[in-house]
Every structure is written in C-alpha cells, then in structure tokens.
Coordinates of C-alpha atoms in Angstrom, one line a residue:
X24 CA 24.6 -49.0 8.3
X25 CA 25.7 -46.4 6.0
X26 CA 29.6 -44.5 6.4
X27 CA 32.0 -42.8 4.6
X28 CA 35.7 -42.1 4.8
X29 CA 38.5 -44.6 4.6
X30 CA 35.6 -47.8 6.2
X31 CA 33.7 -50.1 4.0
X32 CA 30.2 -48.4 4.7
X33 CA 29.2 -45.4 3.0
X34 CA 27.6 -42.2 3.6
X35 CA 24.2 -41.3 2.4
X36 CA 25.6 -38.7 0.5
X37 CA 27.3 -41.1 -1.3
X38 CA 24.6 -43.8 -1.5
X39 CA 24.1 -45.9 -4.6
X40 CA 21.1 -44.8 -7.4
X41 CA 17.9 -46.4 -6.0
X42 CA 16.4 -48.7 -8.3
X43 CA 12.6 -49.5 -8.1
X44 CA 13.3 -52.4 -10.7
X45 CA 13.4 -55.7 -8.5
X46 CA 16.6 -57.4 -8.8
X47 CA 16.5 -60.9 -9.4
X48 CA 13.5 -61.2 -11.3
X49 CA 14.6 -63.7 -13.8
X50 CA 15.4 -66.0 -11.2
X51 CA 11.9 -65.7 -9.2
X52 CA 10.2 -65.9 -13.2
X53 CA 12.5 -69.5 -13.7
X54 CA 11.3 -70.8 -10.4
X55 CA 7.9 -70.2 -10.8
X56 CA 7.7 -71.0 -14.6
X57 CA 9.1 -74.5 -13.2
X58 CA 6.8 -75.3 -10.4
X59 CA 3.6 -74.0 -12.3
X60 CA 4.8 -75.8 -15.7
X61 CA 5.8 -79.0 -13.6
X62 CA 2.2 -79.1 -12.1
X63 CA 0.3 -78.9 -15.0
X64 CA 2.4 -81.3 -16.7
X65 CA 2.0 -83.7 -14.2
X66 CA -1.6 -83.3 -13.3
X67 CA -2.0 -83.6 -17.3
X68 CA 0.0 -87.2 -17.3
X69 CA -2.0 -88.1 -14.7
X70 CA -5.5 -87.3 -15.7
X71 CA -7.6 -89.7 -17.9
X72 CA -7.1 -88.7 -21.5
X73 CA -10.5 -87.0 -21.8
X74 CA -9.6 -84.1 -19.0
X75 CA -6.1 -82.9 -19.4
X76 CA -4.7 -79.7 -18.0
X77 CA -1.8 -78.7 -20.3
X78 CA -4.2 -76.2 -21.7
X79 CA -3.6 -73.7 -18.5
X80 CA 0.0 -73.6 -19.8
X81 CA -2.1 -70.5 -21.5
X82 CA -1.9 -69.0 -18.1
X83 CA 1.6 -69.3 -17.4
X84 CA 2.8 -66.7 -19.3
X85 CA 0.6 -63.9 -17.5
X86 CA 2.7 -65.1 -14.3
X87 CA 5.8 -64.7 -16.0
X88 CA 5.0 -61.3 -17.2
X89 CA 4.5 -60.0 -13.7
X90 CA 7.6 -61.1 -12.8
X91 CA 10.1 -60.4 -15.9
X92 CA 10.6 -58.1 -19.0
X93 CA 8.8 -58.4 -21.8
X94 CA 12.2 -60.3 -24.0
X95 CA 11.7 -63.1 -20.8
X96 CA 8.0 -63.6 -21.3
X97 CA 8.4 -64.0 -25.2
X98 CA 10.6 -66.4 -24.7
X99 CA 8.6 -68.2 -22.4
X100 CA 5.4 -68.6 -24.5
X101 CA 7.9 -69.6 -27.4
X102 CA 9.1 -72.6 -24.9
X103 CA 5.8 -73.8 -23.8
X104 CA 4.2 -74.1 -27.4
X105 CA 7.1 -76.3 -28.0
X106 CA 6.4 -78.1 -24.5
X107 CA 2.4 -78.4 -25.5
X108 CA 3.8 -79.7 -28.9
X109 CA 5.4 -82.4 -27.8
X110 CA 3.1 -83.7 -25.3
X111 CA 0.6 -83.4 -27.9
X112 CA 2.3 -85.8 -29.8
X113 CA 3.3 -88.3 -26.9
X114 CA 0.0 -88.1 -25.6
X115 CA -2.5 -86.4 -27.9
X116 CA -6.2 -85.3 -26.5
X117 CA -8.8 -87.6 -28.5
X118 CA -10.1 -84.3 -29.5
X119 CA -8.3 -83.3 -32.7
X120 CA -8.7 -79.6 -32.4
X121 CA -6.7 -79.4 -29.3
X122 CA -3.1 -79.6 -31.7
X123 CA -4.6 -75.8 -33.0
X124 CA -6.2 -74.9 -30.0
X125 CA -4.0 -75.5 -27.3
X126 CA -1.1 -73.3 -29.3
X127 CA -3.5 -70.8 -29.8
X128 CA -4.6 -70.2 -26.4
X129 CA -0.7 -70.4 -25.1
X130 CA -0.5 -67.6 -27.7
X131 CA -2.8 -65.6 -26.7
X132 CA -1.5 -66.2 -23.0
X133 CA 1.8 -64.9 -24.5
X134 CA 0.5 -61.5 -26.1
X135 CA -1.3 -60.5 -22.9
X136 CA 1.9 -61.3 -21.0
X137 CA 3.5 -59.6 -23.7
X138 CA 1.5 -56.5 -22.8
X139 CA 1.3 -56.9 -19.0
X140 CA 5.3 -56.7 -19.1
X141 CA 5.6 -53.7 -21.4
X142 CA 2.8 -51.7 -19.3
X143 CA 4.7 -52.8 -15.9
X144 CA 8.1 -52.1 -17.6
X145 CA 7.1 -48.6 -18.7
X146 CA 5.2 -47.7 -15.0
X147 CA 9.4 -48.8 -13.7
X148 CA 10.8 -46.2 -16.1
X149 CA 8.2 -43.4 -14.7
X150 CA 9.0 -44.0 -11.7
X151 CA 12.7 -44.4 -12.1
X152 CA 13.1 -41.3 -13.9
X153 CA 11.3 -39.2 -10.9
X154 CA 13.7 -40.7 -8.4
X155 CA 16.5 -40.2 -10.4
X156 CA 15.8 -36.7 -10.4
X157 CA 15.1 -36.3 -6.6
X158 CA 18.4 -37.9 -6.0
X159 CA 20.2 -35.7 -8.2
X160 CA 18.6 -32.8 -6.5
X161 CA 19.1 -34.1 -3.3
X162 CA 22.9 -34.8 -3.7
X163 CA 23.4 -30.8 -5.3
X164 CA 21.9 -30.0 -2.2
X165 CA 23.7 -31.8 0.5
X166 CA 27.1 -33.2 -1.6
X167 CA 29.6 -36.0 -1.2
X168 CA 32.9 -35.6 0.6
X169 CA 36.2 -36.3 -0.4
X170 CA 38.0 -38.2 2.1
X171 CA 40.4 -35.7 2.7
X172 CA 40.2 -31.4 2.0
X173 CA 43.9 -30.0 2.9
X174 CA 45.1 -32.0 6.0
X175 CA 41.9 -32.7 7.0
X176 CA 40.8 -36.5 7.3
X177 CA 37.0 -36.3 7.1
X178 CA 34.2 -39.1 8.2
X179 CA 30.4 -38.4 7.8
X180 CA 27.5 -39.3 8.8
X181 CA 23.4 -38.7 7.7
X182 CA 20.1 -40.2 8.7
X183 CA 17.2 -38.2 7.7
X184 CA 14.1 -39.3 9.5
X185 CA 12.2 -39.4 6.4
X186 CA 12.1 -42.5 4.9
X187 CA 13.7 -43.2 1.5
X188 CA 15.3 -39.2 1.7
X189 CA 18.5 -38.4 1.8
X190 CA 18.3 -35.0 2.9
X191 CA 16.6 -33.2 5.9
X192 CA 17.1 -30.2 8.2
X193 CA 20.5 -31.1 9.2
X194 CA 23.3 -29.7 6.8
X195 CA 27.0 -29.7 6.4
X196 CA 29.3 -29.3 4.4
X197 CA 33.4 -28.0 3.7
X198 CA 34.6 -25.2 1.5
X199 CA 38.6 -25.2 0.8
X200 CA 39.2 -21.4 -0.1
X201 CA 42.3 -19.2 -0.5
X202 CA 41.9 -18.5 3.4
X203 CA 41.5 -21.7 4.6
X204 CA 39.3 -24.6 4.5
X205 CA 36.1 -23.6 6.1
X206 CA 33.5 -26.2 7.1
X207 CA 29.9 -25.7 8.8
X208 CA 27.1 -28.0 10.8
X209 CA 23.7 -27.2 11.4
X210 CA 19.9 -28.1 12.1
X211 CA 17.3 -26.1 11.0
X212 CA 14.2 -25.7 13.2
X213 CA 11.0 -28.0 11.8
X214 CA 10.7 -30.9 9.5
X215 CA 10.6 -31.6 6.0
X216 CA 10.6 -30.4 2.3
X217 CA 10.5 -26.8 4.2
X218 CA 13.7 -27.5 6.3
X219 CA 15.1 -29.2 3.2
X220 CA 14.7 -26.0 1.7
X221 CA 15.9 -23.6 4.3
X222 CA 19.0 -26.1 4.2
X223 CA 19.7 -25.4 0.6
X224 CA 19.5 -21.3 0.8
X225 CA 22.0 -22.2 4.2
X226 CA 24.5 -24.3 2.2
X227 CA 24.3 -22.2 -1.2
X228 CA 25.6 -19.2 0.6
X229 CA 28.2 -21.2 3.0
X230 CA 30.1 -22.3 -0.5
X231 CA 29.9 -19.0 -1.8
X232 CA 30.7 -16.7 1.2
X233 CA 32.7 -19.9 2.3
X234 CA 35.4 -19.5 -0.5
X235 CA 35.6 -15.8 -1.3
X236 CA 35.6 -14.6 2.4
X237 CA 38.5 -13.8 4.1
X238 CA 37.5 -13.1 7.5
X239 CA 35.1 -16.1 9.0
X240 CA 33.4 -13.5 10.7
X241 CA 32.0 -12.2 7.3
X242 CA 30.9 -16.0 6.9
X243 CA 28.8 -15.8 9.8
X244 CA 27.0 -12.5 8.4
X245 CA 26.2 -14.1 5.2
X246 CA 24.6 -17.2 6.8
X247 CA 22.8 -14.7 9.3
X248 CA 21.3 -13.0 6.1
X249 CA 20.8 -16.2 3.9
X250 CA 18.0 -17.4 7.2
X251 CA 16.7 -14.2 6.6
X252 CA 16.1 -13.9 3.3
X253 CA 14.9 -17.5 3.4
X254 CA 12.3 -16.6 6.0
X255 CA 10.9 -13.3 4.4
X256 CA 10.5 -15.8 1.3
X257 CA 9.0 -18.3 3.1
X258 CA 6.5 -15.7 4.4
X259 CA 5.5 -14.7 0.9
X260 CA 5.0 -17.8 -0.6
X261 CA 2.5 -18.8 2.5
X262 CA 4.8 -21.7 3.8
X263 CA 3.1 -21.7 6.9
X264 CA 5.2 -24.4 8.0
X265 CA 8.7 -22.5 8.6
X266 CA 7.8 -18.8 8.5
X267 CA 10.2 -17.8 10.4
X268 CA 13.0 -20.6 10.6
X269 CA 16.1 -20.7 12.1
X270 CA 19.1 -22.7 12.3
X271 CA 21.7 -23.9 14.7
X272 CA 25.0 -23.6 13.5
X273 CA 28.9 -24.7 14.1
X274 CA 31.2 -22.7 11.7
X275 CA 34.6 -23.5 11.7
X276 CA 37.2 -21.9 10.3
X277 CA 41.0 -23.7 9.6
X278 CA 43.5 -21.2 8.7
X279 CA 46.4 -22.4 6.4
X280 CA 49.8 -23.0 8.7
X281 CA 48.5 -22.9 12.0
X282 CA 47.5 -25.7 14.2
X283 CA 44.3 -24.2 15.4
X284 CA 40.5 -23.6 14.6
X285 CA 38.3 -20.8 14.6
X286 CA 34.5 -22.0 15.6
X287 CA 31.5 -19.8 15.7
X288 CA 28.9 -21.3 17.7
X289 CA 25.0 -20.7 16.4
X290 CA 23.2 -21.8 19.5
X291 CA 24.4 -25.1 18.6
X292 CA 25.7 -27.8 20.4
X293 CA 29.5 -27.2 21.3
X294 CA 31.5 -30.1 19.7
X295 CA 33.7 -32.5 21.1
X296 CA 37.7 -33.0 20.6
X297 CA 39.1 -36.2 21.1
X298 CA 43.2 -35.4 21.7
X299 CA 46.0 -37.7 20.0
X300 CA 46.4 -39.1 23.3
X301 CA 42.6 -40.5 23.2
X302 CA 41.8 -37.5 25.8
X303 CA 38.6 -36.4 25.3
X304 CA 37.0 -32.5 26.0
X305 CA 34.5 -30.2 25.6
X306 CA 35.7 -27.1 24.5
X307 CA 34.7 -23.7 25.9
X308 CA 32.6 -22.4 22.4
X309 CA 30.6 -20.0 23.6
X310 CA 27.2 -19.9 22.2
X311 CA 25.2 -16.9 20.5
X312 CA 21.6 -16.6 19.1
X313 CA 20.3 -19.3 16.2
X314 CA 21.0 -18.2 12.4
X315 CA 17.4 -15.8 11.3
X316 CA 17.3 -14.2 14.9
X317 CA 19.9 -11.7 14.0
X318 CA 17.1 -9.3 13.3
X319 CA 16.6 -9.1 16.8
X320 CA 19.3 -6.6 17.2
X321 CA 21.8 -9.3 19.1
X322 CA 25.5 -9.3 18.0
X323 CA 26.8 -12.3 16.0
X324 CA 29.0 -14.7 17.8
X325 CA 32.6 -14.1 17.7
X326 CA 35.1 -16.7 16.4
X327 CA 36.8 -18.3 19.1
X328 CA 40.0 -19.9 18.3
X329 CA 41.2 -23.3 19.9
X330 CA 44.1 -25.6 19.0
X331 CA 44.3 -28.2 16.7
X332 CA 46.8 -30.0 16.6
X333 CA 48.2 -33.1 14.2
X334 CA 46.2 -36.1 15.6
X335 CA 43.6 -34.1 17.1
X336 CA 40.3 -35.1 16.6
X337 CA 37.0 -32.7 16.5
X338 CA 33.6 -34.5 16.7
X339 CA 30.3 -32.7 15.4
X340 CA 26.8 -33.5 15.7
X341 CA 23.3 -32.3 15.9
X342 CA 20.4 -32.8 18.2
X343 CA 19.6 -36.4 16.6
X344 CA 22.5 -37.6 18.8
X345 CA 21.6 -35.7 21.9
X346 CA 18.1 -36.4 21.8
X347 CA 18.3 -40.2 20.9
X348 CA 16.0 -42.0 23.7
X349 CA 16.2 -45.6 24.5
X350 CA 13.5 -47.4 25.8
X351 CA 13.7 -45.4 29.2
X352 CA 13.3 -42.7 27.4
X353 CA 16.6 -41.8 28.3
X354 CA 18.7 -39.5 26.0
X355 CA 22.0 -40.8 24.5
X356 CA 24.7 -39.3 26.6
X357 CA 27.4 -38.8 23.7
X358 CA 29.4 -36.4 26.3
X359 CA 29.7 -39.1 29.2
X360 CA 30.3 -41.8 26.1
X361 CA 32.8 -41.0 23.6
X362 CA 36.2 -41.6 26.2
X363 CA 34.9 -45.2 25.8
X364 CA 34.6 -45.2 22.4
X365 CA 38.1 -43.0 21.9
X366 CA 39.8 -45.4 24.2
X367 CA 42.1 -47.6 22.4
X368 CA 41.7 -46.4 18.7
X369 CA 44.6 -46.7 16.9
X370 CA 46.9 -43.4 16.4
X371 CA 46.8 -43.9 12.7
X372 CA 43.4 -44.8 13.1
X373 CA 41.1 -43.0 10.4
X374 CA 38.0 -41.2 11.3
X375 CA 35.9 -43.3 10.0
X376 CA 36.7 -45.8 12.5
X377 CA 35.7 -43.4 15.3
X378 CA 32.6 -42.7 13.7
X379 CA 31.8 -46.4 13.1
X380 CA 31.6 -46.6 16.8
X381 CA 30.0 -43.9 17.9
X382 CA 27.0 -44.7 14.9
X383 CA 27.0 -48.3 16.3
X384 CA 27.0 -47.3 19.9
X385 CA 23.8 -44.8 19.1
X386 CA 22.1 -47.5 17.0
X387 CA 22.1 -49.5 20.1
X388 CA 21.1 -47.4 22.1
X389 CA 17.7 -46.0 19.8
X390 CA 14.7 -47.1 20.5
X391 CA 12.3 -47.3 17.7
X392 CA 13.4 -45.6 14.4
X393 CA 15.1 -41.9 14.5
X394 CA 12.3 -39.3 15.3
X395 CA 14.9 -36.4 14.0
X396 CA 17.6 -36.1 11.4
X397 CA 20.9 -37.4 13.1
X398 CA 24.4 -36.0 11.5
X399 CA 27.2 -36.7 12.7
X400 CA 31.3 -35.2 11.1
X401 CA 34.3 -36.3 12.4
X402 CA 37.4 -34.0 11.6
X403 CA 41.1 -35.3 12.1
X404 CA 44.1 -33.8 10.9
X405 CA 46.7 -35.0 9.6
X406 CA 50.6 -34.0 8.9
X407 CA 50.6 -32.3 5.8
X408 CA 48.3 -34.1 3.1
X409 CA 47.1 -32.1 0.2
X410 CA 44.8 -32.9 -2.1
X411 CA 43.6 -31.4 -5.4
X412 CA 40.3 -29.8 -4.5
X413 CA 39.8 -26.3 -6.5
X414 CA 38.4 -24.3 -9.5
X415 CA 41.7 -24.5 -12.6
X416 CA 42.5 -20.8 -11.6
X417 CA 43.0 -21.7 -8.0
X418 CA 44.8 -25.3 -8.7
X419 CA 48.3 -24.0 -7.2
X420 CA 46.6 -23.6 -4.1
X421 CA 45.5 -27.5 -4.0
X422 CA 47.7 -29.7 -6.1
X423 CA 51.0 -30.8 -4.6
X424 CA 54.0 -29.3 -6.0
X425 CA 56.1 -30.8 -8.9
X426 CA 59.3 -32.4 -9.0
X427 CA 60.6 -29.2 -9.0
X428 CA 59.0 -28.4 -5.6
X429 CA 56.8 -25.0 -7.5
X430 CA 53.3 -25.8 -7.0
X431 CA 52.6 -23.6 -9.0
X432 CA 54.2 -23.9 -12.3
X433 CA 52.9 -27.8 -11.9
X434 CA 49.8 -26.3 -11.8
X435 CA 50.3 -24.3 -14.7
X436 CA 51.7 -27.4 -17.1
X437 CA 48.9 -29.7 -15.8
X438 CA 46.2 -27.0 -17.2
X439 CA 48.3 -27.1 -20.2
X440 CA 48.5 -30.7 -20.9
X441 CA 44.9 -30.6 -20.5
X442 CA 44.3 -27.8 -23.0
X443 CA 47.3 -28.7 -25.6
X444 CA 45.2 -26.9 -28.7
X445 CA 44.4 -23.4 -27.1
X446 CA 48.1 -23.3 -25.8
X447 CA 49.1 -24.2 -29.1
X448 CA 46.5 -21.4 -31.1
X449 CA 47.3 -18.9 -28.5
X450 CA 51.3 -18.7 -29.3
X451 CA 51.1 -18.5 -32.7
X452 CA 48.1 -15.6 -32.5
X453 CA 51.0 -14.2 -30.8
X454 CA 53.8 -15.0 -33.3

C-alpha cells in the first residue's frame, strides 16, 4: 500500500519506473531448461537404442527463448550440443548420421530461439519506451513531494481508479513563494484522460499564480479562470466528455510568521484538523461555487483564516474517502473515524504515520476496488524547519542561514561555489 513522508511506503507520485520486462526470467529459463533437458535425457537412457529422444533437445531452445534474452538462449543451444555430444559418444544411435544430424537440428533449434528472443526483446523495448514516457508525463503533471516545504511536515496519498495510472481527476500540490507556502486539493468533475487534463491546466496555473501572487485571493481568480479557459477549449476541440468541467477545490494559504491558515473552500469538502492534543474538528470553511462556475456571476469565496499552530495537524481529502462504500453500501465515515485513529499517536509522530492509519482503516473498510480517485494530504507543522526549496534567485528565502546567522549572504556564497568560473570572469571584466 503505497505512502510517502517519513514511513516505509511510498506515494504514487513517487512510485518506482514500471517495467514490463519480467523479473526473474533467468531463473524460470534454468528451471525449465532442467526439467525439459532431464526428461529427454532420461526417456533417451531408457529407450531401446533404435528410438531415442535426445533429438527434441532441438526444441529446448525455443522454450528458453520465450523465457530469456537472446545472450541466455545462445548459451543454451551452445550447452546442449555439448550435452548431445557426449551422449552420442556414451551411447551413440546405430544410425551414424545422427552425430551430424542431431547437432544440426539443436542448431537450428538455437537460431529460431535466437530470433524468437530478439523479436520478444525488441516488442519489451516498444513497450517500455511508451510507458516510460506516460510516466514521465504523468509525474510533470502531478509531482513528488518533499517531505517537508517551510515548517510543514507533509504525507500524501493517491489512488487513481484507473488501473496501472498514476494520475486522475484528483490533484494537489504545494507552491513555497515569497508570500508563503501555498498548497491546493481538488477533484475535478468526470473521469479519465479528460479530467487528467483539466487537472494539468488546474495545477499549471496553481504553481504559477501560486508563487508570484501575493494576495491568495488573486490565487483563487486564477484557478477560477484556468477551469474556464480549460472548458472553452474543451468545447472547441469536441471533448464531449467534459465540456463544461469543474472542480472542487481547498486552497490554502500559510503566511510566513504566523501560526495560522488562510483556506478558500471550492465547494469542496471542508478538511479536518487534528490538534496537538489528539483533538479532533471540523472547521467552519465555508463553502462557495465549484472552480468553472464563476461565469455564473457568483462571488469567489473569501479566504477564511484559522489557527495553526505547532503540532497541529490539517487532514485533506476528496470524495474517494467520503464516498468509499463497504459491503452495506455504507459510506466511510472519515468525520465520526479519525478521533480513533488520532488517539494515541505519538506527539513527535510524523504524518505519515497518521495517514498510514487512516489509508489502512479505508482499505478495510472498501468493498470491491476504488470506483473514484481517492487523495488524501496530511499537513503538520512543525517548530521552525527550513528546507531548501526555491529558484537560485530566491535561495535566501529557503536555505537556512550560515554560520554567520545571514541567510542571505550563505545564499549568495553557495551560488558562488557552484559557479566558481563566471564569478571569477565577471571580476576581472570588471578590473
């Protein structure tokens, strides 16, 4: 069951390349080479001189080659000529053309093997190199997370419905920016490569608007007109399928200094906080209209601002929690749930460790697999961890101070240690 943070599982996002070469091949192609070659050696032994088997080693090879590379299946026909040569000579076939003919058919058993491998082997690297690229796209699109962004301890969660994707409808991501760091959660209406895409257009404008924005409300409005433009697209290029979308939406905004947290609520779910005491709430987020149905002349939500304080712990998901049935076709109640899980979790306790048990409590209570993408963040702050996380220009803003305590000026030397030649050409085109 895949996590992320400070646990042993890992995220989706974070998932391992998929490989469509089996693993273990050379192992299954020993085995078999064994039993086949042990059968026909004995059946061979045991047959009266005139009707002897060892000729279907010939055949042995063609089994090998589904199996193994082509370097494994060489090797094989090269072993059982040398096989057929020796029981040739402990216990030659009357028939004298059988030392030439046997070898010859092995042979030609070894060059269709030969080819059977190469063809197979070539049919993996097709098919490896369009996954590769999926996966590539699909991490731009929804991105690993550090561990940690400012004093934020961060967990997440993703299970696309799909099967074998790694990417849906659900989206999230955080942006550290001169203001603040700003994260965002969302589902967007339908199912997908449409909602995949709709995601994208959401999360490409989030890291923008995320970082250069000052005011969170001017966040919102970007997102409000990234749906938009994605839907008038979506009706000119015919996607029947999402032609008008729309997304649910937590954006939260964590201004530098202050124990709190803006949140502007997209018709979304409201989240959860889980206190440094273990107490758990719901917050009062009010909710506005979905992202795309500004265009109905409703106001955006307004930023409401709630404490945060070290220890604190916020708790997102989407609907692929609240909507999780169980064989009653009862939904998962996460609300009525999570003091359980939050009772007795370590203080020091990492978010990942909260997540772990909220994941395994939903996996238990699923019936059948997920029906929806399920995403799940869990947010805890911390006392006053930093880590690197920005563009060279902004790096002060990021890196921990120096030994001399001016963030800074480290900043400024590390860029400089990095970049010793233009330093050094840039004086002396001044001198």
């Amino acid at each position: 069951m895949p996590f992320s943070g400070s646990s042993s599982f890992t995220s989706p996002t974070r998932a391992a390349r998929t490989t469509v070469r089996p693993t273990g091949g050379w192992r299954a192609a020993v085995l078999v080479t064994l039993v086949v070659v042990v059968t026909i050696v004995s059946l061979d032994l045991a047959t009266p001189a005139d009707f002897r088997t060892r000729a279907l080693l010939g055949l042995v090879p063609i089994v090998v080659a589904a199996l193994t590379s082509v370097m494994v299946t060489a090797t094989v026909t090269g072993v059982l000529v040398t096989l057929y040569i020796v029981l040739q000579a402990l216990s030659p076939i009357p028939s004298g053309g059988w030392a030439v003919l046997g070898p010859l058919l092995i042979g030609i058993g070894g060059l269709l093997g030969v080819l059977i491998a190469r063809r197979r082997e070539e049919q993996y690297a097709r098919v490896q190199a369009v996954i590769d690229i999926a996966e590539a796209t699909q991490r731009a699109v929804m991105r690993a997370l550090p561990d940690h962004v400012g004093d934020l301890h961060i967990a997440d969660f993703y299970q696309p419905a799909a099967r074998a994707a790694r990417v849906g409808g659900d989206w999230y991501d955080f942006q550290p920016s001169p203001h603040g760091v700003r994260a965002v959660l969302g589902d967007v209406s339908g199912k997908g490569l449409p909602a995949v895409s709709a995601s994208a257009s959401l999360l490409g404008a989030f890291r923008e608007a995320g970082y250069h924005e000052a005011d969170v409300r001017e966040v919102a409005r970007r997102l409000e007109i990234a749906m938009q433009r994605y839907s008038a697209w979506a009706r000119v290029m015919g996607e029947e399928e999402l032609p008008d979308a729309f997304s649910t939406a937590l954006l939260l905004h964590f201004p530098p200094g202050v124990d709190a947290v803006d949140i502007v609520n997209f018709g979304h779910e409201p989240p959860l906080v889980v206190g440094a005491d273990g107490s758990v709430h719901t917050p009062d987020v009010p909710s506005g209209v979905p992202l795309g149905m500004g265009a109905l002349g409703t106001e955006l939500p307004e930023p409401v601002r709630l404490p945060f304080r070290p220890g604190d712990t916020l708790v997102l998901f989407t609907d692929g929690v609240t909507e999780c049935r169980d064989d009653d076709g009862v939904f998962y109640p996460v609300r009525d749930r999570m003091p359980g899980l939050a009772e007795r979790l370590p203080a020091d306790a990492p978010p990942a460790e909260l997540l772990r048990r909220i994941v395994f409590d939903l996996h238990g209570h699923r019936h059948g697999t997920p029906s929806d993408d399920t995403a799940i963040t869990v947010i805890r702050r911390t006392e006053g961890r930093v880590k690197p996380y920005a563009t060279p220009s902004d790096a002060a803003l990021y890196e921990p101070a120096g030994p001399s305590g001016d963030a800074s000026q480290y900043a400024t030397d590390m860029r400089e240690r990095a970049c010793p030649s233009r330093s050094t050409s840039s004086t002396k085109a001044i001198a």
